[in-house]
Amino acid sequence: MVANFPKLIVLIGSVLATSSCAQNPPVSSDRETEIFSYLTNEVSNDLIDLESVIGKCSAQAESRGALDLEAIEVEGENATRETLMLGISHLYFRNLFECERAARERLAFSLGTLKSHEPPNHEYTTDIDGIKSALLYPTRRQIEHKLKYQNLSEDLRASLEARIGQEPFELMDTLEKNGVLGH
């Protein structure tokens, strides 16, 4: 997600700039133009804030590094590589998303406000919807992981959650350190 963020900023910036340049002054009042400009600026500020928060959360994950989860046993059974990979991966995405949640919610609100006050003759609602789904919400794959994670035993989930906690961490290094990656 972090690697794609600059591309998304360019996309969003170009959508917003195109939209504001394409305004038709005879149809829109000066007040509508002022409101649209203000809301566009709010979206831009919230985008910059989200980019900063994503960077901070990634730095937090890097500083925490790989987690040593020890041998996880649940009711006398060793967890399989597959279940460990699923659990660790889900908690990685969950922790990062929660770290970024407040900034994502602010951007979602400002995009929704902009969309609800779209001036006449402006039709970039589809662009905003695409931006929101690409940047603000969990991916389909993350949701699928969550559903599979919920099917793991409660004991395994509790054990993983207790050892991993709520803070972001390095996914690949954690998988490697705990022997979860197959060779």
PDB file of N, CA, C and O in Angstrom, residues 60-130:
ATOM      1  N   GLN A  60       6.922   2.568  12.533  1.00  0.00           N
ATOM      2  CA  GLN A  60       6.644   1.876  13.787  1.00  0.00           C
ATOM      3  C   GLN A  60       6.813   0.363  13.596  1.00  0.00           C
ATOM      4  O   GLN A  60       7.396  -0.313  14.447  1.00  0.00           O
ATOM      5  N   ALA A  61       6.328  -0.154  12.475  1.00  0.00           N
ATOM      6  CA  ALA A  61       6.481  -1.581  12.179  1.00  0.00           C
ATOM      7  C   ALA A  61       7.954  -1.939  12.024  1.00  0.00           C
ATOM      8  O   ALA A  61       8.412  -2.955  12.555  1.00  0.00           O
ATOM      9  N   GLU A  62       8.699  -1.098  11.328  1.00  0.00           N
ATOM     10  CA  GLU A  62      10.134  -1.348  11.131  1.00  0.00           C
ATOM     11  C   GLU A  62      10.876  -1.337  12.457  1.00  0.00           C
ATOM     12  O   GLU A  62      11.743  -2.177  12.696  1.00  0.00           O
ATOM     13  N   SER A  63      10.542  -0.375  13.325  1.00  0.00           N
ATOM     14  CA  SER A  63      11.257  -0.293  14.603  1.00  0.00           C
ATOM     15  C   SER A  63      10.899  -1.465  15.519  1.00  0.00           C
ATOM     16  O   SER A  63      11.718  -1.907  16.307  1.00  0.00           O
ATOM     17  N   ARG A  64       9.695  -1.973  15.410  1.00  0.00           N
ATOM     18  CA  ARG A  64       9.299  -3.138  16.208  1.00  0.00           C
ATOM     19  C   ARG A  64       9.948  -4.402  15.649  1.00  0.00           C
ATOM     20  O   ARG A  64      10.299  -5.310  16.387  1.00  0.00           O
ATOM     21  N   GLY A  65      10.091  -4.437  14.331  1.00  0.00           N
ATOM     22  CA  GLY A  65      10.785  -5.538  13.677  1.00  0.00           C
ATOM     23  C   GLY A  65      10.016  -6.844  13.682  1.00  0.00           C
ATOM     24  O   GLY A  65       8.793  -6.883  13.803  1.00  0.00           O
ATOM     25  N   ALA A  66      10.780  -7.928  13.580  1.00  0.00           N
ATOM     26  CA  ALA A  66      10.211  -9.280  13.538  1.00  0.00           C
ATOM     27  C   ALA A  66       9.866  -9.728  14.945  1.00  0.00           C
ATOM     28  O   ALA A  66      10.626  -9.516  15.890  1.00  0.00           O
ATOM     29  N   LEU A  67       8.729 -10.356  15.069  1.00  0.00           N
ATOM     30  CA  LEU A  67       8.282 -10.845  16.365  1.00  0.00           C
ATOM     31  C   LEU A  67       8.685 -12.301  16.532  1.00  0.00           C
ATOM     32  O   LEU A  67       8.577 -13.100  15.597  1.00  0.00           O
ATOM     33  N   ASP A  68       9.141 -12.651  17.727  1.00  0.00           N
ATOM     34  CA  ASP A  68       9.435 -14.042  18.047  1.00  0.00           C
ATOM     35  C   ASP A  68       8.213 -14.583  18.763  1.00  0.00           C
ATOM     36  O   ASP A  68       7.933 -14.223  19.902  1.00  0.00           O
ATOM     37  N   LEU A  69       7.465 -15.408  18.073  1.00  0.00           N
ATOM     38  CA  LEU A  69       6.208 -15.920  18.617  1.00  0.00           C
ATOM     39  C   LEU A  69       6.382 -17.233  19.361  1.00  0.00           C
ATOM     40  O   LEU A  69       5.411 -17.803  19.842  1.00  0.00           O
ATOM     41  N   GLU A  70       7.615 -17.710  19.457  1.00  0.00           N
ATOM     42  CA  GLU A  70       7.909 -18.976  20.116  1.00  0.00           C
ATOM     43  C   GLU A  70       7.080 -20.084  19.474  1.00  0.00           C
ATOM     44  O   GLU A  70       6.370 -19.863  18.513  1.00  0.00           O
ATOM     45  N   ALA A  71       7.170 -21.256  20.004  1.00  0.00           N
ATOM     46  CA  ALA A  71       6.369 -22.371  19.484  1.00  0.00           C
ATOM     47  C   ALA A  71       4.954 -22.200  20.012  1.00  0.00           C
ATOM     48  O   ALA A  71       4.726 -22.240  21.217  1.00  0.00           O
ATOM     49  N   ILE A  72       4.033 -21.977  19.115  1.00  0.00           N
ATOM     50  CA  ILE A  72       2.649 -21.771  19.532  1.00  0.00           C
ATOM     51  C   ILE A  72       1.956 -23.124  19.579  1.00  0.00           C
ATOM     52  O   ILE A  72       1.876 -23.831  18.583  1.00  0.00           O
ATOM     53  N   GLU A  73       1.495 -23.457  20.748  1.00  0.00           N
ATOM     54  CA  GLU A  73       0.752 -24.699  20.909  1.00  0.00           C
ATOM     55  C   GLU A  73      -0.638 -24.367  21.415  1.00  0.00           C
ATOM     56  O   GLU A  73      -0.811 -23.517  22.276  1.00  0.00           O
ATOM     57  N   VAL A  74      -1.607 -25.062  20.867  1.00  0.00           N
ATOM     58  CA  VAL A  74      -2.990 -24.865  21.263  1.00  0.00           C
ATOM     59  C   VAL A  74      -3.549 -26.227  21.659  1.00  0.00           C
ATOM     60  O   VAL A  74      -3.592 -27.144  20.825  1.00  0.00           O
ATOM     61  N   GLU A  75      -3.921 -26.350  22.903  1.00  0.00           N
ATOM     62  CA  GLU A  75      -4.471 -27.596  23.420  1.00  0.00           C
ATOM     63  C   GLU A  75      -3.622 -28.805  23.016  1.00  0.00           C
ATOM     64  O   GLU A  75      -4.125 -29.808  22.504  1.00  0.00           O
ATOM     65  N   GLY A  76      -2.298 -28.672  23.188  1.00  0.00           N
ATOM     66  CA  GLY A  76      -1.404 -29.786  22.922  1.00  0.00           C
ATOM     67  C   GLY A  76      -1.060 -30.002  21.460  1.00  0.00           C
ATOM     68  O   GLY A  76      -0.265 -30.854  21.140  1.00  0.00           O
ATOM     69  N   GLU A  77      -1.648 -29.235  20.542  1.00  0.00           N
ATOM     70  CA  GLU A  77      -1.360 -29.397  19.115  1.00  0.00           C
ATOM     71  C   GLU A  77      -0.524 -28.224  18.611  1.00  0.00           C
ATOM     72  O   GLU A  77      -0.777 -27.088  18.966  1.00  0.00           O
ATOM     73  N   ASN A  78       0.456 -28.536  17.806  1.00  0.00           N
ATOM     74  CA  ASN A  78       1.199 -27.450  17.160  1.00  0.00           C
ATOM     75  C   ASN A  78       0.336 -26.854  16.059  1.00  0.00           C
ATOM     76  O   ASN A  78      -0.324 -27.585  15.326  1.00  0.00           O
ATOM     77  N   ALA A  79       0.351 -25.546  15.952  1.00  0.00           N
ATOM     78  CA  ALA A  79      -0.378 -24.896  14.860  1.00  0.00           C
ATOM     79  C   ALA A  79       0.352 -25.209  13.553  1.00  0.00           C
ATOM     80  O   ALA A  79       1.573 -25.296  13.524  1.00  0.00           O
ATOM     81  N   THR A  80      -0.386 -25.382  12.476  1.00  0.00           N
ATOM     82  CA  THR A  80       0.246 -25.665  11.182  1.00  0.00           C
ATOM     83  C   THR A  80       0.838 -24.392  10.600  1.00  0.00           C
ATOM     84  O   THR A  80       0.471 -23.277  10.993  1.00  0.00           O
ATOM     85  N   ARG A  81       1.738 -24.565   9.654  1.00  0.00           N
ATOM     86  CA  ARG A  81       2.312 -23.401   8.964  1.00  0.00           C
ATOM     87  C   ARG A  81       1.215 -22.548   8.327  1.00  0.00           C
ATOM     88  O   ARG A  81       1.251 -21.336   8.375  1.00  0.00           O
ATOM     89  N   GLU A  82       0.256 -23.228   7.708  1.00  0.00           N
ATOM     90  CA  GLU A  82      -0.822 -22.525   7.018  1.00  0.00           C
ATOM     91  C   GLU A  82      -1.645 -21.674   7.988  1.00  0.00           C
ATOM     92  O   GLU A  82      -1.939 -20.514   7.708  1.00  0.00           O
ATOM     93  N   THR A  83      -2.006 -22.248   9.140  1.00  0.00           N
ATOM     94  CA  THR A  83      -2.809 -21.478  10.091  1.00  0.00           C
ATOM     95  C   THR A  83      -2.000 -20.345  10.705  1.00  0.00           C
ATOM     96  O   THR A  83      -2.536 -19.258  10.933  1.00  0.00           O
ATOM     97  N   LEU A  84      -0.722 -20.585  10.946  1.00  0.00           N
ATOM     98  CA  LEU A  84       0.124 -19.513  11.475  1.00  0.00           C
ATOM     99  C   LEU A  84       0.281 -18.385  10.455  1.00  0.00           C
ATOM    100  O   LEU A  84       0.209 -17.205  10.803  1.00  0.00           O
ATOM    101  N   MET A  85       0.504 -18.761   9.191  1.00  0.00           N
ATOM    102  CA  MET A  85       0.649 -17.743   8.156  1.00  0.00           C
ATOM    103  C   MET A  85      -0.625 -16.915   8.041  1.00  0.00           C
ATOM    104  O   MET A  85      -0.573 -15.692   7.957  1.00  0.00           O
ATOM    105  N   LEU A  86      -1.753 -17.582   8.049  1.00  0.00           N
ATOM    106  CA  LEU A  86      -3.038 -16.890   7.971  1.00  0.00           C
ATOM    107  C   LEU A  86      -3.215 -15.951   9.162  1.00  0.00           C
ATOM    108  O   LEU A  86      -3.562 -14.782   9.000  1.00  0.00           O
ATOM    109  N   GLY A  87      -2.981 -16.465  10.361  1.00  0.00           N
ATOM    110  CA  GLY A  87      -3.170 -15.648  11.563  1.00  0.00           C
ATOM    111  C   GLY A  87      -2.230 -14.461  11.626  1.00  0.00           C
ATOM    112  O   GLY A  87      -2.641 -13.339  11.898  1.00  0.00           O
ATOM    113  N   ILE A  88      -0.960 -14.701  11.371  1.00  0.00           N
ATOM    114  CA  ILE A  88       0.036 -13.625  11.426  1.00  0.00           C
ATOM    115  C   ILE A  88      -0.257 -12.587  10.345  1.00  0.00           C
ATOM    116  O   ILE A  88      -0.205 -11.375  10.608  1.00  0.00           O
ATOM    117  N   SER A  89      -0.586 -13.039   9.143  1.00  0.00           N
ATOM    118  CA  SER A  89      -0.875 -12.104   8.044  1.00  0.00           C
ATOM    119  C   SER A  89      -2.098 -11.251   8.363  1.00  0.00           C
ATOM    120  O   SER A  89      -2.089 -10.037   8.154  1.00  0.00           O
ATOM    121  N   HIS A  90      -3.145 -11.885   8.858  1.00  0.00           N
ATOM    122  CA  HIS A  90      -4.346 -11.119   9.201  1.00  0.00           C
ATOM    123  C   HIS A  90      -4.032 -10.064  10.265  1.00  0.00           C
ATOM    124  O   HIS A  90      -4.442  -8.904  10.144  1.00  0.00           O
ATOM    125  N   LEU A  91      -3.302 -10.461  11.302  1.00  0.00           N
ATOM    126  CA  LEU A  91      -3.000  -9.509  12.376  1.00  0.00           C
ATOM    127  C   LEU A  91      -2.067  -8.399  11.895  1.00  0.00           C
ATOM    128  O   LEU A  91      -2.163  -7.256  12.362  1.00  0.00           O
ATOM    129  N   TYR A  92      -1.192  -8.701  10.955  1.00  0.00           N
ATOM    130  CA  TYR A  92      -0.346  -7.667  10.351  1.00  0.00           C
ATOM    131  C   TYR A  92      -1.221  -6.603   9.678  1.00  0.00           C
ATOM    132  O   TYR A  92      -1.071  -5.400   9.938  1.00  0.00           O
ATOM    133  N   PHE A  93      -2.150  -7.041   8.808  1.00  0.00           N
ATOM    134  CA  PHE A  93      -3.015  -6.086   8.118  1.00  0.00           C
ATOM    135  C   PHE A  93      -3.937  -5.361   9.094  1.00  0.00           C
ATOM    136  O   PHE A  93      -4.147  -4.161   8.983  1.00  0.00           O
ATOM    137  N   ARG A  94      -4.466  -6.078  10.060  1.00  0.00           N
ATOM    138  CA  ARG A  94      -5.341  -5.451  11.054  1.00  0.00           C
ATOM    139  C   ARG A  94      -4.606  -4.370  11.837  1.00  0.00           C
ATOM    140  O   ARG A  94      -5.099  -3.244  11.998  1.00  0.00           O
ATOM    141  N   ASN A  95      -3.403  -4.674  12.311  1.00  0.00           N
ATOM    142  CA  ASN A  95      -2.656  -3.711  13.117  1.00  0.00           C
ATOM    143  C   ASN A  95      -2.268  -2.476  12.313  1.00  0.00           C
ATOM    144  O   ASN A  95      -2.366  -1.353  12.817  1.00  0.00           O
ATOM    145  N   LEU A  96      -1.834  -2.682  11.072  1.00  0.00           N
ATOM    146  CA  LEU A  96      -1.505  -1.519  10.228  1.00  0.00           C
ATOM    147  C   LEU A  96      -2.748  -0.676   9.960  1.00  0.00           C
ATOM    148  O   LEU A  96      -2.718   0.553  10.058  1.00  0.00           O
ATOM    149  N   PHE A  97      -3.841  -1.335   9.615  1.00  0.00           N
ATOM    150  CA  PHE A  97      -5.072  -0.617   9.322  1.00  0.00           C
ATOM    151  C   PHE A  97      -5.541   0.168  10.538  1.00  0.00           C
ATOM    152  O   PHE A  97      -5.952   1.331  10.419  1.00  0.00           O
ATOM    153  N   GLU A  98      -5.481  -0.434  11.706  1.00  0.00           N
ATOM    154  CA  GLU A  98      -5.909   0.265  12.927  1.00  0.00           C
ATOM    155  C   GLU A  98      -5.002   1.447  13.228  1.00  0.00           C
ATOM    156  O   GLU A  98      -5.462   2.482  13.704  1.00  0.00           O
ATOM    157  N   CYS A  99      -3.721   1.309  12.953  1.00  0.00           N
ATOM    158  CA  CYS A  99      -2.780   2.413  13.154  1.00  0.00           C
ATOM    159  C   CYS A  99      -3.153   3.602  12.261  1.00  0.00           C
ATOM    160  O   CYS A  99      -3.038   4.752  12.661  1.00  0.00           O
ATOM    161  N   GLU A 100      -3.636   3.315  11.062  1.00  0.00           N
ATOM    162  CA  GLU A 100      -3.956   4.349  10.064  1.00  0.00           C
ATOM    163  C   GLU A 100      -5.425   4.751  10.079  1.00  0.00           C
ATOM    164  O   GLU A 100      -5.835   5.664   9.360  1.00  0.00           O
ATOM    165  N   ARG A 101      -6.245   4.109  10.885  1.00  0.00           N
ATOM    166  CA  ARG A 101      -7.694   4.263  10.833  1.00  0.00           C
ATOM    167  C   ARG A 101      -8.174   5.711  10.948  1.00  0.00           C
ATOM    168  O   ARG A 101      -8.997   6.159  10.146  1.00  0.00           O
ATOM    169  N   ALA A 102      -7.725   6.455  11.925  1.00  0.00           N
ATOM    170  CA  ALA A 102      -8.233   7.816  12.135  1.00  0.00           C
ATOM    171  C   ALA A 102      -7.978   8.693  10.905  1.00  0.00           C
ATOM    172  O   ALA A 102      -8.862   9.452  10.475  1.00  0.00           O
ATOM    173  N   ALA A 103      -6.802   8.583  10.317  1.00  0.00           N
ATOM    174  CA  ALA A 103      -6.488   9.380   9.123  1.00  0.00           C
ATOM    175  C   ALA A 103      -7.336   8.926   7.935  1.00  0.00           C
ATOM    176  O   ALA A 103      -7.792   9.756   7.137  1.00  0.00           O
ATOM    177  N   ARG A 104      -7.554   7.642   7.804  1.00  0.00           N
ATOM    178  CA  ARG A 104      -8.408   7.122   6.733  1.00  0.00           C
ATOM    179  C   ARG A 104      -9.843   7.618   6.903  1.00  0.00           C
ATOM    180  O   ARG A 104     -10.502   7.983   5.929  1.00  0.00           O
ATOM    181  N   GLU A 105     -10.329   7.624   8.142  1.00  0.00           N
ATOM    182  CA  GLU A 105     -11.695   8.090   8.397  1.00  0.00           C
ATOM    183  C   GLU A 105     -11.848   9.579   8.083  1.00  0.00           C
ATOM    184  O   GLU A 105     -12.863   9.992   7.528  1.00  0.00           O
ATOM    185  N   ARG A 106     -10.841  10.374   8.432  1.00  0.00           N
ATOM    186  CA  ARG A 106     -10.905  11.813   8.102  1.00  0.00           C
ATOM    187  C   ARG A 106     -10.963  12.022   6.593  1.00  0.00           C
ATOM    188  O   ARG A 106     -11.746  12.833   6.097  1.00  0.00           O
ATOM    189  N   LEU A 107     -10.132  11.284   5.856  1.00  0.00           N
ATOM    190  CA  LEU A 107     -10.140  11.408   4.402  1.00  0.00           C
ATOM    191  C   LEU A 107     -11.470  10.921   3.826  1.00  0.00           C
ATOM    192  O   LEU A 107     -12.031  11.554   2.925  1.00  0.00           O
ATOM    193  N   ALA A 108     -11.989   9.830   4.348  1.00  0.00           N
ATOM    194  CA  ALA A 108     -13.286   9.331   3.875  1.00  0.00           C
ATOM    195  C   ALA A 108     -14.371  10.376   4.095  1.00  0.00           C
ATOM    196  O   ALA A 108     -15.208  10.610   3.219  1.00  0.00           O
ATOM    197  N   PHE A 109     -14.340  11.027   5.245  1.00  0.00           N
ATOM    198  CA  PHE A 109     -15.340  12.056   5.540  1.00  0.00           C
ATOM    199  C   PHE A 109     -15.192  13.249   4.596  1.00  0.00           C
ATOM    200  O   PHE A 109     -16.184  13.743   4.049  1.00  0.00           O
ATOM    201  N   SER A 110     -13.962  13.709   4.379  1.00  0.00           N
ATOM    202  CA  SER A 110     -13.782  14.865   3.495  1.00  0.00           C
ATOM    203  C   SER A 110     -14.134  14.518   2.050  1.00  0.00           C
ATOM    204  O   SER A 110     -14.718  15.344   1.336  1.00  0.00           O
ATOM    205  N   LEU A 111     -13.820  13.299   1.600  1.00  0.00           N
ATOM    206  CA  LEU A 111     -14.219  12.883   0.250  1.00  0.00           C
ATOM    207  C   LEU A 111     -15.742  12.784   0.140  1.00  0.00           C
ATOM    208  O   LEU A 111     -16.330  13.197  -0.858  1.00  0.00           O
ATOM    209  N   GLY A 112     -16.375  12.245   1.172  1.00  0.00           N
ATOM    210  CA  GLY A 112     -17.840  12.150   1.175  1.00  0.00           C
ATOM    211  C   GLY A 112     -18.490  13.523   1.173  1.00  0.00           C
ATOM    212  O   GLY A 112     -19.496  13.745   0.484  1.00  0.00           O
ATOM    213  N   THR A 113     -17.921  14.453   1.933  1.00  0.00           N
ATOM    214  CA  THR A 113     -18.452  15.816   1.969  1.00  0.00           C
ATOM    215  C   THR A 113     -18.298  16.476   0.605  1.00  0.00           C
ATOM    216  O   THR A 113     -19.236  17.107   0.100  1.00  0.00           O
ATOM    217  N   LEU A 114     -17.125  16.311  -0.001  1.00  0.00           N
ATOM    218  CA  LEU A 114     -16.892  16.876  -1.330  1.00  0.00           C
ATOM    219  C   LEU A 114     -17.881  16.289  -2.329  1.00  0.00           C
ATOM    220  O   LEU A 114     -18.498  17.016  -3.117  1.00  0.00           O
ATOM    221  N   LYS A 115     -18.075  14.993  -2.275  1.00  0.00           N
ATOM    222  CA  LYS A 115     -18.996  14.323  -3.192  1.00  0.00           C
ATOM    223  C   LYS A 115     -20.427  14.824  -2.995  1.00  0.00           C
ATOM    224  O   LYS A 115     -21.163  15.036  -3.953  1.00  0.00           O
ATOM    225  N   SER A 116     -20.820  15.058  -1.748  1.00  0.00           N
ATOM    226  CA  SER A 116     -22.198  15.481  -1.486  1.00  0.00           C
ATOM    227  C   SER A 116     -22.455  16.935  -1.868  1.00  0.00           C
ATOM    228  O   SER A 116     -23.593  17.343  -2.000  1.00  0.00           O
ATOM    229  N   HIS A 117     -21.390  17.708  -2.063  1.00  0.00           N
ATOM    230  CA  HIS A 117     -21.534  19.113  -2.452  1.00  0.00           C
ATOM    231  C   HIS A 117     -20.951  19.379  -3.837  1.00  0.00           C
ATOM    232  O   HIS A 117     -20.534  20.490  -4.136  1.00  0.00           O
ATOM    233  N   GLU A 118     -20.932  18.345  -4.642  1.00  0.00           N
ATOM    234  CA  GLU A 118     -20.397  18.463  -5.997  1.00  0.00           C
ATOM    235  C   GLU A 118     -21.198  19.512  -6.765  1.00  0.00           C
ATOM    236  O   GLU A 118     -22.427  19.460  -6.803  1.00  0.00           O
ATOM    237  N   PRO A 119     -20.504  20.490  -7.345  1.00  0.00           N
ATOM    238  CA  PRO A 119     -21.213  21.530  -8.099  1.00  0.00           C
ATOM    239  C   PRO A 119     -21.939  20.955  -9.317  1.00  0.00           C
ATOM    240  O   PRO A 119     -21.583  19.890  -9.814  1.00  0.00           O
ATOM    241  N   PRO A 120     -22.941  21.660  -9.785  1.00  0.00           N
ATOM    242  CA  PRO A 120     -23.627  21.222 -11.013  1.00  0.00           C
ATOM    243  C   PRO A 120     -22.626  21.095 -12.164  1.00  0.00           C
ATOM    244  O   PRO A 120     -21.623  21.798 -12.204  1.00  0.00           O
ATOM    245  N   ASN A 121     -22.909  20.202 -13.066  1.00  0.00           N
ATOM    246  CA  ASN A 121     -22.076  19.964 -14.260  1.00  0.00           C
ATOM    247  C   ASN A 121     -20.728  19.335 -13.941  1.00  0.00           C
ATOM    248  O   ASN A 121     -19.836  19.348 -14.761  1.00  0.00           O
ATOM    249  N   HIS A 122     -20.561  18.818 -12.730  1.00  0.00           N
ATOM    250  CA  HIS A 122     -19.335  18.108 -12.365  1.00  0.00           C
ATOM    251  C   HIS A 122     -19.725  16.672 -12.115  1.00  0.00           C
ATOM    252  O   HIS A 122     -20.594  16.393 -11.304  1.00  0.00           O
ATOM    253  N   GLU A 123     -19.069  15.794 -12.833  1.00  0.00           N
ATOM    254  CA  GLU A 123     -19.399  14.390 -12.669  1.00  0.00           C
ATOM    255  C   GLU A 123     -18.129  13.591 -12.446  1.00  0.00           C
ATOM    256  O   GLU A 123     -17.674  12.887 -13.319  1.00  0.00           O
ATOM    257  N   TYR A 124     -17.565  13.738 -11.262  1.00  0.00           N
ATOM    258  CA  TYR A 124     -16.416  12.926 -10.925  1.00  0.00           C
ATOM    259  C   TYR A 124     -16.711  12.062  -9.705  1.00  0.00           C
ATOM    260  O   TYR A 124     -15.827  11.545  -9.055  1.00  0.00           O
ATOM    261  N   THR A 125     -17.992  11.859  -9.411  1.00  0.00           N
ATOM    262  CA  THR A 125     -18.408  11.009  -8.309  1.00  0.00           C
ATOM    263  C   THR A 125     -17.816   9.608  -8.451  1.00  0.00           C
ATOM    264  O   THR A 125     -17.363   9.013  -7.476  1.00  0.00           O
ATOM    265  N   THR A 126     -17.774   9.079  -9.647  1.00  0.00           N
ATOM    266  CA  THR A 126     -17.204   7.752  -9.874  1.00  0.00           C
ATOM    267  C   THR A 126     -15.723   7.743  -9.523  1.00  0.00           C
ATOM    268  O   THR A 126     -15.221   6.782  -8.945  1.00  0.00           O
ATOM    269  N   ASP A 127     -15.016   8.841  -9.849  1.00  0.00           N
ATOM    270  CA  ASP A 127     -13.598   8.932  -9.500  1.00  0.00           C
ATOM    271  C   ASP A 127     -13.412   8.893  -7.991  1.00  0.00           C
ATOM    272  O   ASP A 127     -12.525   8.212  -7.484  1.00  0.00           O
ATOM    273  N   ILE A 128     -14.243   9.631  -7.259  1.00  0.00           N
ATOM    274  CA  ILE A 128     -14.137   9.642  -5.801  1.00  0.00           C
ATOM    275  C   ILE A 128     -14.423   8.252  -5.244  1.00  0.00           C
ATOM    276  O   ILE A 128     -13.721   7.779  -4.353  1.00  0.00           O
ATOM    277  N   ASP A 129     -15.425   7.577  -5.765  1.00  0.00           N
ATOM    278  CA  ASP A 129     -15.740   6.223  -5.304  1.00  0.00           C
ATOM    279  C   ASP A 129     -14.560   5.288  -5.545  1.00  0.00           C
ATOM    280  O   ASP A 129     -14.227   4.462  -4.687  1.00  0.00           O
ATOM    281  N   GLY A 130     -13.921   5.413  -6.680  1.00  0.00           N
ATOM    282  CA  GLY A 130     -12.749   4.589  -6.985  1.00  0.00           C
ATOM    283  C   GLY A 130     -11.594   4.885  -6.054  1.00  0.00           C
ATOM    284  O   GLY A 130     -10.896   3.978  -5.596  1.00  0.00           O
TER     285      GLY A 130
END
